[in-house]
Coordinates of C-alpha atoms in Angstrom, one line a residue:
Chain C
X600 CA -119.6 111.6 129.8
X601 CA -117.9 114.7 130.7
X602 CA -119.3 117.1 133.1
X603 CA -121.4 120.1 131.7
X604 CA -124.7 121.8 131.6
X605 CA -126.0 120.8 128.2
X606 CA -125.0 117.5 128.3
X607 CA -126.1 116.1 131.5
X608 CA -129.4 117.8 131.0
X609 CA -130.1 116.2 127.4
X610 CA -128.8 112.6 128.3
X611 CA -130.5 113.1 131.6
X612 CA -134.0 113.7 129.6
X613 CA -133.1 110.7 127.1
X614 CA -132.8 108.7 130.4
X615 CA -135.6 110.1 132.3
X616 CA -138.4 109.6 129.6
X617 CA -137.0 105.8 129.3
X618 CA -137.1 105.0 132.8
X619 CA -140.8 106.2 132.8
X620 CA -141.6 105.1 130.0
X621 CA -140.4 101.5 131.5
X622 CA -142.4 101.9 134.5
X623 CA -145.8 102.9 133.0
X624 CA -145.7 100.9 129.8
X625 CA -146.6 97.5 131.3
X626 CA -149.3 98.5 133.5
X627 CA -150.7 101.0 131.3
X628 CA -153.8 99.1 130.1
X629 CA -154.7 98.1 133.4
X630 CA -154.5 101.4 135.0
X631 CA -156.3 102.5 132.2
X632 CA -159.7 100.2 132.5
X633 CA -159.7 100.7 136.6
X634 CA -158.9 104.4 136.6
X635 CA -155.7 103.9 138.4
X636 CA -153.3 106.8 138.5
X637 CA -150.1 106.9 138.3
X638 CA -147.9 109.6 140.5
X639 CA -144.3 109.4 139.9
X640 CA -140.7 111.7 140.8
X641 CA -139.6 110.5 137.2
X642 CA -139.3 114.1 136.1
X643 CA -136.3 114.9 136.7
X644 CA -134.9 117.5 135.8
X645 CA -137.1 117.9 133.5
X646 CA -140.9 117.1 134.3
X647 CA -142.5 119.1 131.6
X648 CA -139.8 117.1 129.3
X649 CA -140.2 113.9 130.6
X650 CA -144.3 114.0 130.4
X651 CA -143.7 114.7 126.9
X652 CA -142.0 111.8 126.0
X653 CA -143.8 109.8 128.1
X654 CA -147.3 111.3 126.0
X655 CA -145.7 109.9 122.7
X656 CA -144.5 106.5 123.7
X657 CA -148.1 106.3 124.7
X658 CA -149.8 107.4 121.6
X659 CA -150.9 110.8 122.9
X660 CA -154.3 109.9 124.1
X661 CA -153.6 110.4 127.7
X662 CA -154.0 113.1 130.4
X663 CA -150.5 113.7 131.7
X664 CA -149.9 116.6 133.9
X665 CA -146.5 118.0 134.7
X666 CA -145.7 119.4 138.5
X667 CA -143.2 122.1 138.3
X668 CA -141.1 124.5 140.4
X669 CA -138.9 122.6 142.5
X670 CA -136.2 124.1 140.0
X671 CA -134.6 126.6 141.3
X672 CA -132.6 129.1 138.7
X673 CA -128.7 129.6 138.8
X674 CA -127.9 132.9 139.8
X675 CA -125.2 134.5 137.6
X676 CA -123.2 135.6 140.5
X677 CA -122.6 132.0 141.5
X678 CA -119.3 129.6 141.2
X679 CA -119.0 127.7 137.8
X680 CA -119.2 124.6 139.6
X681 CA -122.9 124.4 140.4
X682 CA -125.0 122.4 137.9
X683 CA -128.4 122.7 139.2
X684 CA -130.7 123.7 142.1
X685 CA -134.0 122.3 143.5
X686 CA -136.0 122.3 146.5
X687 CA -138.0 119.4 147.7
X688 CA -141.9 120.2 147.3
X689 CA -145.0 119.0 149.2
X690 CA -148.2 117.2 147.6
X691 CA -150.3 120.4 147.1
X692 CA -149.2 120.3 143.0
X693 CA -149.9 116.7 142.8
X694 CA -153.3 117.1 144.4
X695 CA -154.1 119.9 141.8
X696 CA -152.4 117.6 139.0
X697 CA -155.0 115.1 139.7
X698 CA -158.4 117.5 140.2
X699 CA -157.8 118.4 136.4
X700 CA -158.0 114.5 135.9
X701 CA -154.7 114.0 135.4
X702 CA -154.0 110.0 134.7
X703 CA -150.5 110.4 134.9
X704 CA -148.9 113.0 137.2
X705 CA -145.0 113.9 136.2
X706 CA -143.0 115.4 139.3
X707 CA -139.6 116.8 139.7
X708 CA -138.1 116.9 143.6
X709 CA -140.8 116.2 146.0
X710 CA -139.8 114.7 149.2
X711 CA -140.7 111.1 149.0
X712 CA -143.7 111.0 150.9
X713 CA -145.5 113.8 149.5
X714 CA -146.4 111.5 146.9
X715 CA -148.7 109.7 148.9
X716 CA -150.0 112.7 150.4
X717 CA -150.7 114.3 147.1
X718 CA -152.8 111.9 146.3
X719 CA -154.7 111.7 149.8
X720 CA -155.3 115.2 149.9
X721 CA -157.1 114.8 146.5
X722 CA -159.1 111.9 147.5
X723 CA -160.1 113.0 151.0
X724 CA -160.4 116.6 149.9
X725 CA -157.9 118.0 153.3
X726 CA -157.4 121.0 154.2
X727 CA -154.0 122.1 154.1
X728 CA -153.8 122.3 157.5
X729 CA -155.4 119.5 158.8
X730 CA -152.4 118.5 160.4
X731 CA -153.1 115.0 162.2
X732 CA -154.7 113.9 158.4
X733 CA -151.3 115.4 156.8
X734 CA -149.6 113.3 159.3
X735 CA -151.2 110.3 158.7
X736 CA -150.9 110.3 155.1
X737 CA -147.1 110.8 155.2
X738 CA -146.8 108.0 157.2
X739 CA -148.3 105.8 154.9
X740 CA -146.3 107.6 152.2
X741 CA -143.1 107.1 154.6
X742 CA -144.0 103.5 154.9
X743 CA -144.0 102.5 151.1
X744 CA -141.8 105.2 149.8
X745 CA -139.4 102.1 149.2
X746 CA -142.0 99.4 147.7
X747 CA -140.9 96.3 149.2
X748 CA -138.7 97.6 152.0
X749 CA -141.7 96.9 154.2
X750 CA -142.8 93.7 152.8
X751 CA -139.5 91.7 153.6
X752 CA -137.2 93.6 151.2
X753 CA -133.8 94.7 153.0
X754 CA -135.0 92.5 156.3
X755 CA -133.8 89.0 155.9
X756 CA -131.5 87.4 158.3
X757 CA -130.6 84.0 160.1
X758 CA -133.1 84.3 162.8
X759 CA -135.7 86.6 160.3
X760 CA -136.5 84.6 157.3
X761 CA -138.4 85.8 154.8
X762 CA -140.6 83.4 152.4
X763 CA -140.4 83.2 148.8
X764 CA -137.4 86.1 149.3
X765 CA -136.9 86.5 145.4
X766 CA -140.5 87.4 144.6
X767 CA -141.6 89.9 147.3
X768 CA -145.3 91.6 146.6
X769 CA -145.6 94.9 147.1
X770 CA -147.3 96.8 149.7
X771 CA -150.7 98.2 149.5
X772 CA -151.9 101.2 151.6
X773 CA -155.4 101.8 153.0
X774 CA -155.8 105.1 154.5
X775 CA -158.4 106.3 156.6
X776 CA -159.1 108.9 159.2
X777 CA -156.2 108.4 161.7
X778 CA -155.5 105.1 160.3
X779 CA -153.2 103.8 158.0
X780 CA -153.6 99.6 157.3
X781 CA -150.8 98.0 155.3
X782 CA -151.3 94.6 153.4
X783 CA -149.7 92.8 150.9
X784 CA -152.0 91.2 148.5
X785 CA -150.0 89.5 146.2
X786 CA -146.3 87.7 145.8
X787 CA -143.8 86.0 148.5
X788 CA -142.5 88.1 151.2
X789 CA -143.6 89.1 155.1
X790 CA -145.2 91.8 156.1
X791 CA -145.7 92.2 160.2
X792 CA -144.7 94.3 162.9
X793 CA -141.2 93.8 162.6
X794 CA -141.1 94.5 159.0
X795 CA -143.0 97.6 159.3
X796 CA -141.1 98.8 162.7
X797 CA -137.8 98.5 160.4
X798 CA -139.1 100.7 157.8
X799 CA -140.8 103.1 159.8
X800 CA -137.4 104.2 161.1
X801 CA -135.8 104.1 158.0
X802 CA -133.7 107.1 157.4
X803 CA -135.8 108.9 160.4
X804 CA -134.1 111.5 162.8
X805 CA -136.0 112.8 165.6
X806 CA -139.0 110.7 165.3
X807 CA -141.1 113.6 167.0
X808 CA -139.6 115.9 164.1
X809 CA -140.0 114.1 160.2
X810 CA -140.5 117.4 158.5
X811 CA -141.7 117.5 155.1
X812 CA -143.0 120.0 152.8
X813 CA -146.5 119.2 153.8
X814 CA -146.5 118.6 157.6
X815 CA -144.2 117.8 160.8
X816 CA -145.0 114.1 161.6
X817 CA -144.3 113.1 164.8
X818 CA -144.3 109.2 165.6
X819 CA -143.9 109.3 169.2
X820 CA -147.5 108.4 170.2
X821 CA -147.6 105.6 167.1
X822 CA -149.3 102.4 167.7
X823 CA -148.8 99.4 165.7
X824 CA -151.2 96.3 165.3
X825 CA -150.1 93.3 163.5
X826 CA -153.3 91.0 163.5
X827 CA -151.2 88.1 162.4
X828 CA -152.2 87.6 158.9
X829 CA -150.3 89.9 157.0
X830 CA -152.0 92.8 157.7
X831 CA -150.8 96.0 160.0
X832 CA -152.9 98.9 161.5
X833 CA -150.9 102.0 162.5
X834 CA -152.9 104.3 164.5
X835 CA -151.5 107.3 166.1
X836 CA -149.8 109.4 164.2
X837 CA -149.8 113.3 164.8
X838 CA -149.3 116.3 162.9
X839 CA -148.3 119.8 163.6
X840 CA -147.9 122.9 161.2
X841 CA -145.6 122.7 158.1
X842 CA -142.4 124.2 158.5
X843 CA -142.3 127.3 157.1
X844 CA -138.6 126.7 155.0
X845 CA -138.0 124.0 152.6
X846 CA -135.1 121.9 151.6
X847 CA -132.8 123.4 148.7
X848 CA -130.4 121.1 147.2
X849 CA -127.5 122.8 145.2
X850 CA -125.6 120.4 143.4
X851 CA -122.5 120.7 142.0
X852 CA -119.8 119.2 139.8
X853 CA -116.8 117.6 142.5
X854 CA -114.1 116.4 140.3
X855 CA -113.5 112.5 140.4
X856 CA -113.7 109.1 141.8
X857 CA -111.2 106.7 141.3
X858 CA -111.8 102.8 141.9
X859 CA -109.6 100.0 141.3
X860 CA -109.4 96.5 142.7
X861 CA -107.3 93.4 142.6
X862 CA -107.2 90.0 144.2
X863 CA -105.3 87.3 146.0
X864 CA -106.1 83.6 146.5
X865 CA -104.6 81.6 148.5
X866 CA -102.9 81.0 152.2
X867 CA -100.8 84.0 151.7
X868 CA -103.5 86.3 150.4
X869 CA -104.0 88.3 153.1
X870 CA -100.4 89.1 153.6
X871 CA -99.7 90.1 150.0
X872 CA -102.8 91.8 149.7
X873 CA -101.4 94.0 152.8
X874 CA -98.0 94.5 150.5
X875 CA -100.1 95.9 147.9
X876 CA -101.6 98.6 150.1
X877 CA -98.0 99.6 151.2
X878 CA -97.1 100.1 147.6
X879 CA -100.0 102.0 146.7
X880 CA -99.5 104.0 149.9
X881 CA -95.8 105.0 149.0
X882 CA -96.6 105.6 145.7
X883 CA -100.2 107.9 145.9
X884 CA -98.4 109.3 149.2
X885 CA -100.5 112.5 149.6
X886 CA -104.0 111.5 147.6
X887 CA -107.2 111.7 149.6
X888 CA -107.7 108.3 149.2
X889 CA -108.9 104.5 151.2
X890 CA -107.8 101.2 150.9
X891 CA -110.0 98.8 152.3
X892 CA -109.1 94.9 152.2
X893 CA -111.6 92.6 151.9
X894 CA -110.2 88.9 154.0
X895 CA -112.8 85.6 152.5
X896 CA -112.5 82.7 150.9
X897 CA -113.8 82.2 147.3
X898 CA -115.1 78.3 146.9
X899 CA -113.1 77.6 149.9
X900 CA -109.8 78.7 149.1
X901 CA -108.8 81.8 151.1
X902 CA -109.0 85.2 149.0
X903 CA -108.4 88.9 149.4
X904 CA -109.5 91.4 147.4
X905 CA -107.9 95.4 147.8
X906 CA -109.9 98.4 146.8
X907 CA -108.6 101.7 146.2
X908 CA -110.7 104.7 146.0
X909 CA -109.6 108.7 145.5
X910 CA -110.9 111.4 145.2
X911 CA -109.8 114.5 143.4
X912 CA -110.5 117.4 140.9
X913 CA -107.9 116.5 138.1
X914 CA -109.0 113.3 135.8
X915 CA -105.3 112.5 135.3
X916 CA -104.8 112.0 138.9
X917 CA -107.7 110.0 138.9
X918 CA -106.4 107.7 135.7
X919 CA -102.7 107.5 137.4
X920 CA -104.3 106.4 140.8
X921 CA -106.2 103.8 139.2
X922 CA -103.1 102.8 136.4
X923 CA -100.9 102.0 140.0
X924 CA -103.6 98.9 140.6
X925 CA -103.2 98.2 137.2
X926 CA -99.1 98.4 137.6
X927 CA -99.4 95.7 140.5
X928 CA -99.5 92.9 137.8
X929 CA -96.4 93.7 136.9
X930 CA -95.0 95.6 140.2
X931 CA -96.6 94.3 143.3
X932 CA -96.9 91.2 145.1
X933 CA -97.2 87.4 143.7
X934 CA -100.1 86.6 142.4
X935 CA -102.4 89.1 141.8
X936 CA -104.9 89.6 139.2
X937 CA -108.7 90.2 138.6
X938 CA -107.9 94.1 138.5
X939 CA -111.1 96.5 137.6
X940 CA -111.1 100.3 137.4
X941 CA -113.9 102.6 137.4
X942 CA -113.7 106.7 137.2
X943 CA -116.7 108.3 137.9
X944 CA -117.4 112.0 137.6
X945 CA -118.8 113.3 141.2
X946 CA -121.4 116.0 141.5
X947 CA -122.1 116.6 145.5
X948 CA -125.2 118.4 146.9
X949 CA -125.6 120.4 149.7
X950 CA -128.6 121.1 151.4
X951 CA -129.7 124.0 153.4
X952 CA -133.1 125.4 154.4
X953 CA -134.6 128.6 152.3
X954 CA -138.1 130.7 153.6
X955 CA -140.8 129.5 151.5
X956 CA -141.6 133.3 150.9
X957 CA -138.6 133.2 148.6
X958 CA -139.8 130.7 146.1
X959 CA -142.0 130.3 143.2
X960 CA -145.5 128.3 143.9
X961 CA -145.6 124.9 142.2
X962 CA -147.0 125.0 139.1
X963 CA -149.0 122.3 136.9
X964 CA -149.7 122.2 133.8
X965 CA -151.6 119.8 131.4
X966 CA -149.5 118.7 128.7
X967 CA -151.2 118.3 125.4
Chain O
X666 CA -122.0 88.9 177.1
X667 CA -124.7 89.0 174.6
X668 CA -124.7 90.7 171.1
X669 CA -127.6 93.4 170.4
X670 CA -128.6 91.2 167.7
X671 CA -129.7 88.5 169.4
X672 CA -132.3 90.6 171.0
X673 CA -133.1 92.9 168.9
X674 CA -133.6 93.7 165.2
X675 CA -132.8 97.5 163.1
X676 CA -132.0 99.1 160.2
X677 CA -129.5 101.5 158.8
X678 CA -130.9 104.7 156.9
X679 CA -128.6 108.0 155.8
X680 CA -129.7 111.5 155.5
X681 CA -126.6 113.5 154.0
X682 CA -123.6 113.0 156.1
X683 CA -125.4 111.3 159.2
X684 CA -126.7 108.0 159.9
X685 CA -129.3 106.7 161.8
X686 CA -129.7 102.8 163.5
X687 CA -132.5 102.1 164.8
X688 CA -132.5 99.0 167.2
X689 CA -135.7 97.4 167.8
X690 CA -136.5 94.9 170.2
X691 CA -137.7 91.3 169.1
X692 CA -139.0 90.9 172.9
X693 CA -141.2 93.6 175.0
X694 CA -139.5 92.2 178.1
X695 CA -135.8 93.3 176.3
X696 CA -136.6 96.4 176.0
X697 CA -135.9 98.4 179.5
X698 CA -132.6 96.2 179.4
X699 CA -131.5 97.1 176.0
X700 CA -132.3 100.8 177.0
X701 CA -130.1 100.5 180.3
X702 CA -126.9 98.9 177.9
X703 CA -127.2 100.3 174.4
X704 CA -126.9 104.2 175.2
X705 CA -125.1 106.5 173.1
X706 CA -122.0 106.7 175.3
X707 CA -122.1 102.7 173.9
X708 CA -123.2 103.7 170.3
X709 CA -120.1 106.0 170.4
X710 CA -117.5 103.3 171.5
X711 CA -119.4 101.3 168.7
X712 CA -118.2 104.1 166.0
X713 CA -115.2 105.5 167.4
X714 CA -113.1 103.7 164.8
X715 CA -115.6 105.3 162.1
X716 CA -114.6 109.0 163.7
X717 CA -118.4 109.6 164.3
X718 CA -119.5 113.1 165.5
X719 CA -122.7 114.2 167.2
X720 CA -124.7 111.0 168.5
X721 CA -128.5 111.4 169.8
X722 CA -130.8 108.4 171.1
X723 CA -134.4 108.6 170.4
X724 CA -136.7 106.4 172.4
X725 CA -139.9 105.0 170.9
X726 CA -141.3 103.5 174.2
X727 CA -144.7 102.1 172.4
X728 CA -142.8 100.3 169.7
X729 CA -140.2 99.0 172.1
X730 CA -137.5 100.9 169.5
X731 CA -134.8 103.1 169.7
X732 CA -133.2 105.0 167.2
X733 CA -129.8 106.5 166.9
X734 CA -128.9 109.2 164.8
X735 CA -125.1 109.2 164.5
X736 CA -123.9 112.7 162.6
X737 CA -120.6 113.0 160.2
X738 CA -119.8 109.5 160.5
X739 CA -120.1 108.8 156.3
X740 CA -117.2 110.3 155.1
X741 CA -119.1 113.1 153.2
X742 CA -122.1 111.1 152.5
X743 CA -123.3 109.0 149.6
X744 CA -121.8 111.4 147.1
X745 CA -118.7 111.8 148.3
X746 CA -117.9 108.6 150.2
X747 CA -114.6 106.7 149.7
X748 CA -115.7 103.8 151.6
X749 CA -117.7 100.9 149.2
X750 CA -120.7 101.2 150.6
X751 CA -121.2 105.0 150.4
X752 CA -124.6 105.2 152.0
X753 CA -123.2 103.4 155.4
X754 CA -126.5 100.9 154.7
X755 CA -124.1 98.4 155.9
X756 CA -123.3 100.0 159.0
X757 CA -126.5 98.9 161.1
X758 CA -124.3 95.8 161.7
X759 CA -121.9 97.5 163.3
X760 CA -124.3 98.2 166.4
X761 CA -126.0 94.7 165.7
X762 CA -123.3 93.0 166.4
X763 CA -121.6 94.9 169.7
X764 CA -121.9 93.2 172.9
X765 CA -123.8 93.9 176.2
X766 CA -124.4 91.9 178.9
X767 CA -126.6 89.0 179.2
X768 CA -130.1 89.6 180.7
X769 CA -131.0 88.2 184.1
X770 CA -133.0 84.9 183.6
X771 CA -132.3 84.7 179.9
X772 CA -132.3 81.7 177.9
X773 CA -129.5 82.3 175.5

C-alpha cells in the first residue's frame, strides 16, 4: 500500500472493525448474560467508525459507546509529511462511556492503563483527584496492560520454568482500596512475585514518576506479597496530581525500509557470509544501512544467515538495495541461497508534551 | 566472576528511543551486592558497543530491584530501527549476561 491520507485511513477502518470484531465476537454471549463489559483501544483512528462496524457484525442490539478526542487536527501550515496526530487520554471518557451503560466502550489513544482506570473510577465512583485510588488503579491497569506478560508470558528461562508455557491464563485483577490482588484463575502459566516484579518494570522510567493522563504513580513505597498459591497482593502504591500536559504523538510518513536476507551452511559459512557483507558494503557504499550476521547451526550443520536493512526516502533505492541480496546468487560467495526481501513503508512518531488547556475535552457518544 | 543472571532476573521495555532493564534479584541477600557491582558506570561498559547515551539507575529497595533506563541507545526507536529487533526487547540479555564478581560465601 502506498503512503497517503485516504488510503491508510479506509484500509485502517477495514482493519480496525475486523480486529474488534475478532476480539468481541467469541465472548460476546457470555459477556452478555453476566454483564461483563468490554473496554478496548480498538478505535483507532477511528473509534466512532470502528464502533459502528462493530454494532453491525453484532446485529445492532448493543450499547456501544465511542470515546473521542485524542485526534488531534492537522494544521494547514504543517509539512506534507504528517499523516495524523493524537494525544494519549486518561480514563475520565471511559468512565462516562460506561455510566450511560455502555456494554462495549470503543477508544482511540488512551495510555494503556487508563483503561483499567476508566473502569475503576466508574465502579468505585473516585474523584478525580483521589490520587492514591488513581494510583492504585493504574497499577493494576500497568500490571495487565499486556495480558499474559504477568502470568509467565515473556518470563521463561533455564532456571525460570514456566508450566504448561503454550497455554498461559490470563490475569485477573481485584482492586480495592489501596490494594490491588492479582490471580490467575484459569490455564497453564505462573504467576508469583517474580512474574509480577518483571512486569511491573516493564517499559517503566523513574519508578517514582509513571505519568499518565489520569495520575503520577509512584512505585517506590510498593509492597509485594506472593502467598504462594498463585495469588499476589500489591499494597503501596501512591499517587500525586495529574500532570497538567499530555502526550501528543505526530506521526509521519518516513520513506522506506529495506530487508533482505540470505544464507550459508556449512564449515565455511561464516567466512562467506562475511564476503557477502563486503560486497554489499562496496556496492550500497553511502546507504544508511546495517548488516547483521547471524553465526548457528541449523540441524547441526553450521549456518549463517546476513541481513541487510536501509533506510531511505526513495522506493527505488530501497528495491536496488534489496535487488543487491538478490544479485548474490549469482555475484557473491559460494553457496548462498534462501534470500527474502521485504520493503515496508515507515511512518515515525514523535512525541512531545502539549498544556491540556490547548485541547478539546474527550467526548463520548452513544452510537445508535 | 559471576554473570548478573545467575543472580538475578529482568526484563527489557522501550519507551521511544530509550530503554529500560530492570534487574531484579532472585535472592534478598543479593541485593546490596548486586547494587555495589551493577552501577551505571557498569551498565555503560555493558552498552558502549550499542553507542548508548544518557544512563540513570533507579533503586527499588523494597522489591530488591533496580531499574536502568538507558536513553538513545535504539537506533531511532521501534519505528525507525535498522537493527531486527527494533524494540531492543532483546537487549535485557545484554546486561543479563555481563559479569561481576562472585559473592563472598556463595555457592555457585
Amino acid at each position: 500500500m502506498r503512503p497517503g491520507r485516504t488510503e491508510c485511513t479506509t484500509s485502517d477502518l477495514a482493519a480496525q472493525i475486523a480486529l474488534a470484531v475478532s476480539y468481541v465476537l467469541p465472548c460476546w454471549d457470555m459477556c452478555q448474560q453476566d454483564d461483563i463489559r468490554i473496554i478496548s483501544n480498538f478505535g483507532g483512528i477511528d473509534p466512532k467508525g470502528v464502533a459502528a462496524g462493530l454494532r453491525d457484525a453484532l446485529g445492532g442490539a448493543v450499547r456501544i459507546a465511542a470515546v473521542t478526542g485524542d485526534a488531534v487536527p492537522i494544521r494547514a501550515d504543517e509539512d506534507s509529511t504528517v499523516i495524523a496526530k493524537s494525544v494519549y487520554l486518561g480514563g475520565t471518557g471511559i468512565a462516562d462511556a460506561l455510566s450511560n451503560g455502555a456494554q462495549i466502550v470503543v477508544t482511540g489513544r488512551v495510555a494503556d492503563p487508563s483503561l483499567v482506570v476508566g473502569a475503576v473510577v466508574y465502579e468505585h465512583g473516585l474523584a478525580a483527584d483521589d490520587w492514591n485510588a488513581l494510583a492504585n488503579a493504574t497499577l493494576a491497569g500497568h500490571l495487565i496492560e499486556c495480558g499474559t506478560q504477568v502470568t509467565g508470558g515473556y518470563f521463561a528461562d533455564l532456571d525460570k520454568p514456566v508450566p504448561d508455557i503454550a497455554n498461559l491464563g490470563p490475569p485477573v485483577a481485584t482492586i480495592a482500596q489501596g490494594q490491588v490482588t492479582l490471580t490467575k484463575p484459569i490455564g497453564g502459566g505462573i504467576l508469583n512475585r517474580a512474574t509480577v516484579s518483571e512486569q511491573l518494570l516493564y517499559e517503566i522510567g523513574d519508578p517514582a514518576d509513571y505519568l499518565t493522563p489520569d495520575v503520577c504513580l509512584d512505585l517506590t513505597e510498593l509492597q509485594i506479597d506472593d502467598d504462594g498459591q498463585g495469588r499476589v497482593l500489591l499494597t503501596g502504591a501512591k499517587g500525586h496530581p495529574a500532570p497538567q500536559s499530555l502526550k501528543l504523538l505526530t506521526c509521519r510518513n518516513a520513506g522506506w525500509m529495506a530487508e533482505a536476507e540470505i544464507s550459508y551452511l556449512g564449515a565455511t559459512s561464516e567466512n562467506r557470509a562475511g564476503l557477502a557483507r563486503d560486497i554489499l558494503q562496496a556496492r550500497l557504499d553511502g546507504l544508511d544501512m546495517r548488516i547483521e550476521i547471524f553465526d548457528g547451526t541449523v540441524d547441526g550443520v553450521p549456518c549463517a544467515r546476513l541481513r541487510l536493512a536501509v533506510r531511505t526516502e526513495q522506493e527505488e533505492v530501497a528495491e536496488q538495495a534489496m535487488n543487491e541480496v538478490e544479485a548474490l546468487y549469482l555475484n557473491g560467495p559460494a553457496g548462498g541461497g534462501g534470500v527474502r526481501k521485504s520493503l515496508t513503508s515507515q511512518v515515525t512518531t514523535d512525541a512531545r508534551l502539549v498544556p491540556r488547556s490547548s485541547l478539546a475535552p474527550p467526548n463520548v457518544e452513544m452510537i445508535a | 566472576m559471576i554473570s548478573v543472571r545467575q543472580l538475578a532476573h529482568g526484563r527489557a521495555g522501550d519507551k521511544g528511543n530509550t530503554l529500560n532493564v530492570s534487574v531484579i534479584a532472585h535472592r534478598p541477600a543479593d541485593f546490596e551486592h548486586l547494587l555495589m557491582y551493577v552501577t551505571e558506570i557498569h551498565c555503560a561498559k555493558v552498552f558502549a558497543g550499542r553507542s548508548a547515551g544518557h544512563i540513570t539507575r533507579y533503586v527499588l529497595p523494597k522489591l530488591n530491584a533496580m531499574n536502568f533506563v538507558i536513553e538513545d541507545v535504539l537506533d531511532g526507536g521501534v519505528n525507525q530501527s535498522l537493527w531486527t529487533d527494533r524494540h531492543g526487547k532483546t537487549l535485557s540479555s545484554l546486561l543479563l549476561d555481563s559479569l561481576i564478581p562472585v559473592p563472598e560465601g556463595a555457592d555457585v
